[in-house]
Amino acid sequence: MNTSDPIIEFKNVTKRFGNLPVLKDITLSFRQGEVVVICGPSGSGKSTLLRSINRLEPIEKGSIAIEGQVVGNAARDINAMRQRVGFVFQQFNLFPHLSVTENICLAPMHLLGLSREQARQRAAALLKRVGLAEKGDAYPGRLSGGQQQRVAIARTLAMEPPVMLFDEPTSALDPEMVGEVLAVIRELADDGMTLLCVTHEMGFAREVADRIIFMADGEILEDTKPDVFFTAPSSPRARAFLAELRRA
């Protein structure tokens, strides 16, 4: 793939839940190295947009291409794509019976063919990167929510994906733990990682994002630079959204 080509490309994507349209004819692309924050009111379709990228949500119409390749419906195509697209969930989804290091080592060993020692070395380096170098032998139940989410980020990074998706990565955390997770994501952005993040953390969005996508009722109403979005949004829905956040 040429580096100027989109790393992810939506073409006329439509998704419904029953009779309710949640993505309405979405055409959109993301480029390598971009940090994009997707925001909007509850029920706007933002998490569905993110989850459709790696087929956690199937689409009814249109296509989504990853690194220039349209992902087919075959399980092998979807599984291969998921190795290239990291996903960090609201909930941490760590295996409680495995140590932190074992959680991180599992996928690289089984899917990338790393030896146990190679995987453990990678895990150690990633735990240092997310500020948890001393927690390799701990079990998830002994960690705070913020620490568990940082382990989940390290686990995703262990597959060395070219793009990472974050779906409300701080929404399950106590307020005092939000900053430590956002700091890790901010460092990934500074390192040039391609990041797509659904979040309500607008201070983070303003500081880190290259683009802000604002959604409402399954449509993209704003796709612009942070300074434009926060100072002069073009749509009434975006202006109302920002005004509500300021009142909160």
Coordinates of N, CA, C and O in Angstrom, one line a residue, residues 60-192:
E60 N -24.7 -4.0 6.1 CA -25.6 -4.5 5.1 C -25.3 -4.0 3.7 O -25.5 -4.8 2.8
K61 N -24.8 -2.8 3.5 CA -24.4 -2.3 2.2 C -23.1 -1.6 2.3 O -22.7 -1.1 3.3
G62 N -22.5 -1.5 1.1 CA -21.2 -0.8 1.0 C -20.0 -1.7 1.3 O -20.1 -2.9 1.3
S63 N -18.9 -1.1 1.4 CA -17.6 -1.8 1.6 C -16.7 -1.1 2.5 O -16.8 0.2 2.6
I64 N -15.8 -1.8 3.2 CA -14.8 -1.3 4.1 C -13.5 -1.9 3.7 O -13.4 -3.2 3.7
A65 N -12.5 -1.1 3.3 CA -11.2 -1.6 2.9 C -10.2 -1.3 3.9 O -10.2 -0.2 4.5
I66 N -9.3 -2.3 4.3 CA -8.2 -2.1 5.2 C -6.9 -2.2 4.4 O -6.7 -3.3 3.8
E67 N -6.1 -1.2 4.4 CA -4.8 -1.2 3.7 C -5.0 -1.6 2.2 O -4.3 -2.4 1.6
G68 N -6.1 -1.1 1.7 CA -6.4 -1.3 0.3 C -7.1 -2.5 -0.1 O -7.5 -2.7 -1.3
Q69 N -7.4 -3.4 0.9 CA -8.0 -4.7 0.6 C -9.4 -4.7 1.2 O -9.6 -4.5 2.5
V70 N -10.4 -4.9 0.4 CA -11.8 -5.0 0.9 C -11.9 -6.3 1.6 O -11.5 -7.4 1.2
V71 N -12.4 -6.2 2.9 CA -12.5 -7.4 3.7 C -13.8 -8.2 3.3 O -14.9 -7.7 3.3
G72 N -13.6 -9.5 2.9 CA -14.7 -10.4 2.6 C -15.4 -10.9 3.8 O -15.0 -10.6 4.9
N73 N -16.4 -11.7 3.5 CA -17.2 -12.3 4.6 C -16.6 -13.6 5.2 O -17.1 -14.0 6.2
A74 N -15.6 -14.2 4.5 CA -15.1 -15.4 5.0 C -14.4 -15.2 6.3 O -13.7 -14.2 6.5
A75 N -14.5 -16.2 7.2 CA -13.9 -16.1 8.5 C -12.4 -15.9 8.5 O -11.8 -15.1 9.2
R76 N -11.7 -16.5 7.5 CA -10.3 -16.4 7.4 C -9.9 -15.0 7.0 O -8.9 -14.4 7.5
D77 N -10.7 -14.3 6.2 CA -10.5 -12.9 5.8 C -10.6 -12.0 7.0 O -9.8 -11.1 7.3
I78 N -11.7 -12.2 7.8 CA -12.0 -11.4 8.9 C -10.9 -11.6 10.0 O -10.4 -10.6 10.6
N79 N -10.5 -12.9 10.2 CA -9.5 -13.1 11.3 C -8.1 -12.5 10.9 O -7.4 -12.0 11.7
A80 N -7.8 -12.6 9.6 CA -6.5 -12.0 9.1 C -6.5 -10.5 9.3 O -5.5 -9.9 9.7
M81 N -7.7 -9.9 9.0 CA -7.8 -8.4 9.2 C -7.7 -8.0 10.6 O -7.1 -7.0 11.0
R82 N -8.3 -8.8 11.5 CA -8.3 -8.5 12.9 C -6.9 -8.5 13.5 O -6.6 -7.9 14.5
Q83 N -6.0 -9.3 12.9 CA -4.6 -9.2 13.4 C -3.9 -7.9 13.0 O -2.9 -7.6 13.6
R84 N -4.5 -7.2 12.0 CA -3.9 -5.9 11.6 C -4.6 -4.7 12.2 O -4.1 -3.6 12.0
V85 N -5.7 -4.9 12.8 CA -6.5 -3.8 13.4 C -6.7 -4.0 14.9 O -7.5 -4.9 15.3
G86 N -5.9 -3.3 15.7 CA -6.1 -3.5 17.1 C -7.3 -2.8 17.7 O -7.7 -1.8 17.2
F87 N -8.0 -3.5 18.7 CA -9.2 -2.9 19.2 C -9.1 -2.9 20.7 O -8.9 -4.0 21.3
V88 N -9.3 -1.8 21.3 CA -9.3 -1.6 22.8 C -10.8 -1.3 23.2 O -11.3 -0.3 22.8
F89 N -11.4 -2.1 24.0 CA -12.8 -2.0 24.4 C -13.0 -1.2 25.6 O -12.0 -0.8 26.3
Q90 N -14.3 -0.8 25.9 CA -14.6 -0.1 27.1 C -14.2 -1.0 28.3 O -13.6 -0.5 29.3
Q91 N -14.7 -2.3 28.3 CA -14.3 -3.2 29.3 C -13.0 -3.9 28.9 O -12.7 -4.0 27.7
F92 N -12.2 -4.3 29.8 CA -10.8 -4.6 29.6 C -10.7 -6.0 28.9 O -9.7 -6.3 28.2
N93 N -11.6 -6.9 29.2 CA -11.6 -8.2 28.6 C -10.3 -9.0 28.8 O -9.9 -9.8 27.9
L94 N -9.7 -8.9 29.9 CA -8.5 -9.6 30.3 C -8.9 -11.0 30.8 O -10.0 -11.1 31.4
F95 N -8.1 -12.0 30.6 CA -8.4 -13.3 31.1 C -8.0 -13.3 32.6 O -6.8 -13.2 33.0
P96 N -9.0 -13.5 33.5 CA -8.7 -13.4 34.9 C -7.7 -14.4 35.5 O -7.1 -14.2 36.5
H97 N -7.7 -15.6 34.8 CA -6.9 -16.7 35.3 C -5.5 -16.7 34.8 O -4.6 -17.5 35.2
L98 N -5.1 -15.7 34.0 CA -3.8 -15.5 33.5 C -3.1 -14.3 34.0 O -3.8 -13.3 34.3
S99 N -1.8 -14.4 34.2 CA -1.1 -13.2 34.7 C -1.1 -12.1 33.6 O -1.5 -12.4 32.4
V100 N -0.7 -10.9 34.0 CA -0.6 -9.8 33.0 C 0.3 -10.2 31.8 O -0.1 -10.1 30.7
T101 N 1.5 -10.8 32.1 CA 2.4 -11.2 31.0 C 1.7 -12.3 30.2 O 1.8 -12.2 28.9
E102 N 1.1 -13.2 30.8 CA 0.4 -14.3 30.0 C -0.7 -13.8 29.1 O -0.9 -14.2 28.0
N103 N -1.4 -12.8 29.6 CA -2.5 -12.1 28.8 C -1.9 -11.5 27.6 O -2.5 -11.6 26.5
I104 N -0.7 -10.9 27.7 CA -0.1 -10.2 26.6 C 0.5 -11.2 25.6 O 0.5 -11.0 24.4
C105 N 1.1 -12.3 26.1 CA 1.8 -13.2 25.3 C 0.9 -14.1 24.4 O 1.3 -14.7 23.4
L106 N -0.3 -14.3 24.9 CA -1.2 -15.3 24.3 C -1.4 -15.1 22.8 O -1.1 -16.1 22.0
A107 N -1.8 -14.0 22.3 CA -2.1 -13.8 20.9 C -0.8 -13.9 20.0 O -0.8 -14.5 19.0
P108 N 0.3 -13.2 20.4 CA 1.5 -13.3 19.6 C 2.1 -14.7 19.5 O 2.6 -15.0 18.4
M109 N 1.9 -15.5 20.5 CA 2.4 -16.9 20.4 C 1.5 -17.7 19.5 O 2.0 -18.4 18.6
H110 N 0.2 -17.6 19.6 CA -0.7 -18.4 18.9 C -1.0 -17.9 17.4 O -1.2 -18.7 16.5
L111 N -0.9 -16.6 17.2 CA -1.3 -16.0 15.9 C -0.1 -15.6 15.1 O -0.1 -15.6 13.9
L112 N 1.0 -15.2 15.8 CA 2.2 -14.7 15.1 C 3.3 -15.7 15.1 O 4.3 -15.5 14.4
G113 N 3.2 -16.8 15.9 CA 4.2 -17.8 16.0 C 5.4 -17.4 16.8 O 6.5 -18.1 16.6
L114 N 5.3 -16.4 17.7 CA 6.5 -16.1 18.5 C 6.7 -17.2 19.5 O 5.8 -17.9 20.0
S115 N 8.0 -17.4 19.9 CA 8.3 -18.4 20.9 C 7.9 -17.8 22.3 O 7.6 -16.5 22.3
R116 N 7.8 -18.6 23.3 CA 7.4 -18.1 24.6 C 8.4 -17.0 25.0 O 7.9 -15.9 25.6
E117 N 9.7 -17.2 24.8 CA 10.6 -16.2 25.3 C 10.5 -14.9 24.5 O 10.6 -13.8 25.0
Q118 N 10.3 -15.0 23.1 CA 10.1 -13.8 22.3 C 8.9 -13.0 22.8 O 8.9 -11.8 22.9
A119 N 7.8 -13.8 23.1 CA 6.6 -13.1 23.5 C 6.8 -12.5 24.8 O 6.3 -11.3 25.1
R120 N 7.5 -13.1 25.7 CA 7.7 -12.5 27.1 C 8.6 -11.3 27.0 O 8.3 -10.3 27.7
Q121 N 9.5 -11.3 26.1 CA 10.4 -10.1 25.9 C 9.5 -8.9 25.4 O 9.7 -7.8 25.8
R122 N 8.7 -9.3 24.4 CA 7.8 -8.2 23.9 C 6.9 -7.7 24.9 O 6.6 -6.5 25.1
A123 N 6.3 -8.6 25.8 CA 5.4 -8.2 26.8 C 6.1 -7.3 27.8 O 5.6 -6.3 28.3
A124 N 7.3 -7.6 28.2 CA 8.1 -6.8 29.2 C 8.3 -5.4 28.6 O 8.2 -4.4 29.3
A125 N 8.7 -5.3 27.3 CA 8.9 -4.0 26.7 C 7.6 -3.2 26.7 O 7.7 -2.0 26.9
L126 N 6.5 -3.8 26.4 CA 5.3 -3.1 26.3 C 4.7 -2.7 27.7 O 4.2 -1.6 27.8
L127 N 4.9 -3.5 28.7 CA 4.5 -3.1 30.0 C 5.4 -1.9 30.5 O 4.8 -1.0 31.1
K128 N 6.6 -1.9 30.1 CA 7.4 -0.7 30.5 C 6.9 0.5 29.7 O 6.8 1.6 30.3
R129 N 6.5 0.3 28.5 CA 5.9 1.4 27.7 C 4.7 2.0 28.3 O 4.5 3.2 28.2
V130 N 3.8 1.2 28.9 CA 2.6 1.7 29.4 C 2.7 2.0 30.9 O 1.7 2.2 31.6
G131 N 3.9 1.9 31.5 CA 4.1 2.3 32.9 C 3.8 1.2 33.9 O 3.5 1.5 35.0
L132 N 3.9 0.0 33.5 CA 3.5 -1.1 34.4 C 4.6 -2.2 34.4 O 4.3 -3.4 34.5
A133 N 5.8 -1.8 34.3 CA 6.9 -2.8 34.2 C 7.0 -3.8 35.3 O 7.4 -4.9 35.2
E134 N 6.5 -3.3 36.5 CA 6.6 -4.2 37.7 C 5.3 -5.1 37.9 O 5.3 -5.9 38.8
K135 N 4.4 -5.1 36.9 CA 3.1 -5.8 37.1 C 3.0 -7.1 36.3 O 1.9 -7.7 36.2
G136 N 4.1 -7.5 35.7 CA 4.0 -8.7 34.8 C 3.5 -9.9 35.4 O 2.7 -10.7 34.8
D137 N 3.8 -10.2 36.7 CA 3.3 -11.4 37.4 C 2.0 -11.2 38.1 O 1.5 -12.2 38.7
A138 N 1.4 -10.0 38.1 CA 0.2 -9.8 38.8 C -1.0 -10.4 37.9 O -0.9 -10.6 36.7
Y139 N -2.1 -10.6 38.6 CA -3.3 -11.0 37.9 C -4.3 -9.9 37.8 O -4.3 -8.9 38.7
P140 N -5.1 -9.9 36.8 CA -6.0 -8.7 36.5 C -6.8 -8.2 37.8 O -7.0 -7.0 38.0
G141 N -7.3 -9.2 38.5 CA -8.1 -8.9 39.7 C -7.4 -8.1 40.8 O -8.0 -7.4 41.6
R142 N -6.0 -8.0 40.7 CA -5.2 -7.3 41.6 C -4.9 -5.9 41.1 O -4.2 -5.1 41.8
L143 N -5.4 -5.5 39.9 CA -5.1 -4.2 39.4 C -6.2 -3.3 39.4 O -7.4 -3.7 39.4
S144 N -5.9 -2.0 39.4 CA -7.0 -1.0 39.3 C -7.6 -1.0 37.9 O -7.0 -1.6 37.0
G145 N -8.7 -0.4 37.7 CA -9.3 -0.3 36.4 C -8.3 0.4 35.4 O -8.2 -0.1 34.2
G146 N -7.7 1.4 35.8 CA -6.8 2.1 34.9 C -5.6 1.2 34.5 O -5.1 1.2 33.3
Q147 N -5.1 0.5 35.5 CA -4.0 -0.5 35.2 C -4.5 -1.6 34.2 O -3.7 -1.9 33.3
Q148 N -5.7 -2.1 34.4 CA -6.2 -3.1 33.6 C -6.3 -2.6 32.1 O -6.0 -3.3 31.2
Q149 N -6.8 -1.4 32.0 CA -6.9 -0.8 30.6 C -5.6 -0.6 30.0 O -5.4 -0.8 28.8
R150 N -4.6 -0.2 30.7 CA -3.2 -0.1 30.2 C -2.7 -1.5 29.8 O -2.0 -1.6 28.7
V151 N -3.0 -2.5 30.5 CA -2.6 -3.9 30.1 C -3.3 -4.2 28.8 O -2.7 -4.8 27.9
A152 N -4.6 -3.9 28.7 CA -5.3 -4.2 27.5 C -4.7 -3.5 26.3 O -4.6 -4.0 25.2
I153 N -4.2 -2.3 26.5 CA -3.5 -1.5 25.4 C -2.2 -2.3 25.0 O -1.9 -2.4 23.9
A154 N -1.5 -2.7 26.0 CA -0.2 -3.4 25.8 C -0.5 -4.7 25.1 O 0.2 -5.1 24.1
R155 N -1.6 -5.4 25.4 CA -1.9 -6.6 24.8 C -2.2 -6.4 23.3 O -1.8 -7.2 22.4
T156 N -2.9 -5.3 23.0 CA -3.2 -5.0 21.6 C -2.0 -4.6 20.8 O -1.8 -5.0 19.7
L157 N -1.1 -3.8 21.4 CA 0.2 -3.4 20.8 C 1.1 -4.6 20.5 O 1.9 -4.6 19.6
A158 N 0.9 -5.7 21.3 CA 1.8 -6.9 21.1 C 1.6 -7.5 19.7 O 2.5 -8.2 19.3
M159 N 0.5 -7.3 19.1 CA 0.3 -7.8 17.7 C 0.8 -6.8 16.7 O 0.8 -7.1 15.5
E160 N 1.4 -5.7 17.1 CA 2.0 -4.7 16.2 C 1.1 -4.3 15.1 O 1.5 -4.3 13.9
P161 N -0.1 -3.9 15.4 CA -1.1 -3.5 14.3 C -0.7 -2.2 13.8 O -0.2 -1.3 14.5
P162 N -1.0 -1.9 12.5 CA -0.7 -0.6 11.9 C -1.8 0.5 12.3 O -1.5 1.6 12.2
V163 N -2.9 0.0 12.9 CA -3.9 0.9 13.3 C -4.6 0.4 14.6 O -4.7 -0.8 14.7
M164 N -5.0 1.3 15.5 CA -5.6 0.9 16.7 C -6.9 1.7 16.8 O -7.0 2.9 16.6
L165 N -8.0 0.9 17.3 CA -9.3 1.5 17.5 C -9.6 1.5 19.0 O -9.4 0.5 19.7
F166 N -10.1 2.6 19.5 CA -10.4 2.7 20.9 C -11.9 3.1 21.0 O -12.3 4.1 20.5
D167 N -12.7 2.2 21.7 CA -14.1 2.4 21.9 C -14.4 2.9 23.3 O -14.5 2.0 24.2
E168 N -14.5 4.2 23.5 CA -14.7 4.7 24.9 C -13.8 4.1 25.9 O -14.2 3.5 26.9
P169 N -12.4 4.2 25.7 CA -11.5 3.5 26.5 C -11.5 3.9 28.0 O -10.9 3.2 28.8
T170 N -12.1 5.0 28.3 CA -12.0 5.5 29.7 C -13.4 5.5 30.4 O -13.6 5.9 31.5
S171 N -14.5 5.0 29.7 CA -15.8 5.2 30.2 C -16.1 4.3 31.4 O -17.0 4.6 32.2
A172 N -15.3 3.2 31.5 CA -15.5 2.3 32.6 C -14.6 2.6 33.8 O -14.6 1.8 34.8
L173 N -13.9 3.7 33.8 CA -12.9 4.0 34.8 C -13.4 5.1 35.7 O -14.2 5.9 35.4
D174 N -13.0 5.0 37.0 CA -13.2 6.1 37.9 C -12.5 7.3 37.4 O -11.4 7.2 36.8
P175 N -13.0 8.5 37.7 CA -12.4 9.7 37.2 C -10.9 9.9 37.4 O -10.2 10.3 36.5
E176 N -10.4 9.4 38.6 CA -9.0 9.6 38.8 C -8.1 8.7 38.0 O -6.9 8.9 38.0
M177 N -8.7 7.7 37.4 CA -7.9 6.8 36.5 C -7.9 7.1 35.0 O -7.2 6.5 34.3
V178 N -8.7 8.1 34.7 CA -8.9 8.4 33.3 C -7.6 9.0 32.7 O -7.1 8.6 31.6
G179 N -6.9 9.8 33.5 CA -5.7 10.5 33.0 C -4.6 9.6 32.6 O -3.9 9.8 31.6
E180 N -4.4 8.5 33.4 CA -3.3 7.6 33.2 C -3.5 6.8 31.9 O -2.5 6.5 31.2
V181 N -4.7 6.5 31.5 CA -5.0 5.8 30.3 C -4.9 6.8 29.1 O -4.2 6.5 28.1
L182 N -5.4 8.0 29.2 CA -5.3 9.0 28.2 C -3.8 9.3 27.9 O -3.4 9.6 26.8
A183 N -3.0 9.3 29.0 CA -1.6 9.6 28.8 C -0.9 8.6 27.9 O 0.0 8.9 27.1
V184 N -1.3 7.3 28.0 CA -0.7 6.2 27.2 C -1.1 6.4 25.8 O -0.3 6.3 24.8
I185 N -2.4 6.7 25.5 CA -2.9 7.0 24.2 C -2.2 8.2 23.6 O -1.9 8.2 22.4
R186 N -2.0 9.2 24.4 CA -1.4 10.4 23.9 C 0.1 10.1 23.4 O 0.5 10.6 22.4
E187 N 0.8 9.2 24.2 CA 2.1 8.8 23.8 C 2.1 8.0 22.5 O 3.0 8.2 21.6
L188 N 1.1 7.2 22.3 CA 1.0 6.4 21.0 C 0.8 7.4 19.8 O 1.4 7.2 18.8
A189 N 0.0 8.4 20.1 CA -0.2 9.4 19.0 C 1.0 10.2 18.7 O 1.4 10.4 17.6
D190 N 1.8 10.5 19.8 CA 3.1 11.2 19.6 C 4.1 10.4 18.8 O 4.9 10.9 18.1
D191 N 3.9 9.0 18.9 CA 4.8 8.1 18.2 C 4.4 7.9 16.8 O 5.1 7.1 16.0
G192 N 3.3 8.5 16.3 CA 2.9 8.4 15.0 C 2.0 7.2 14.7 O 1.7 6.9 13.5

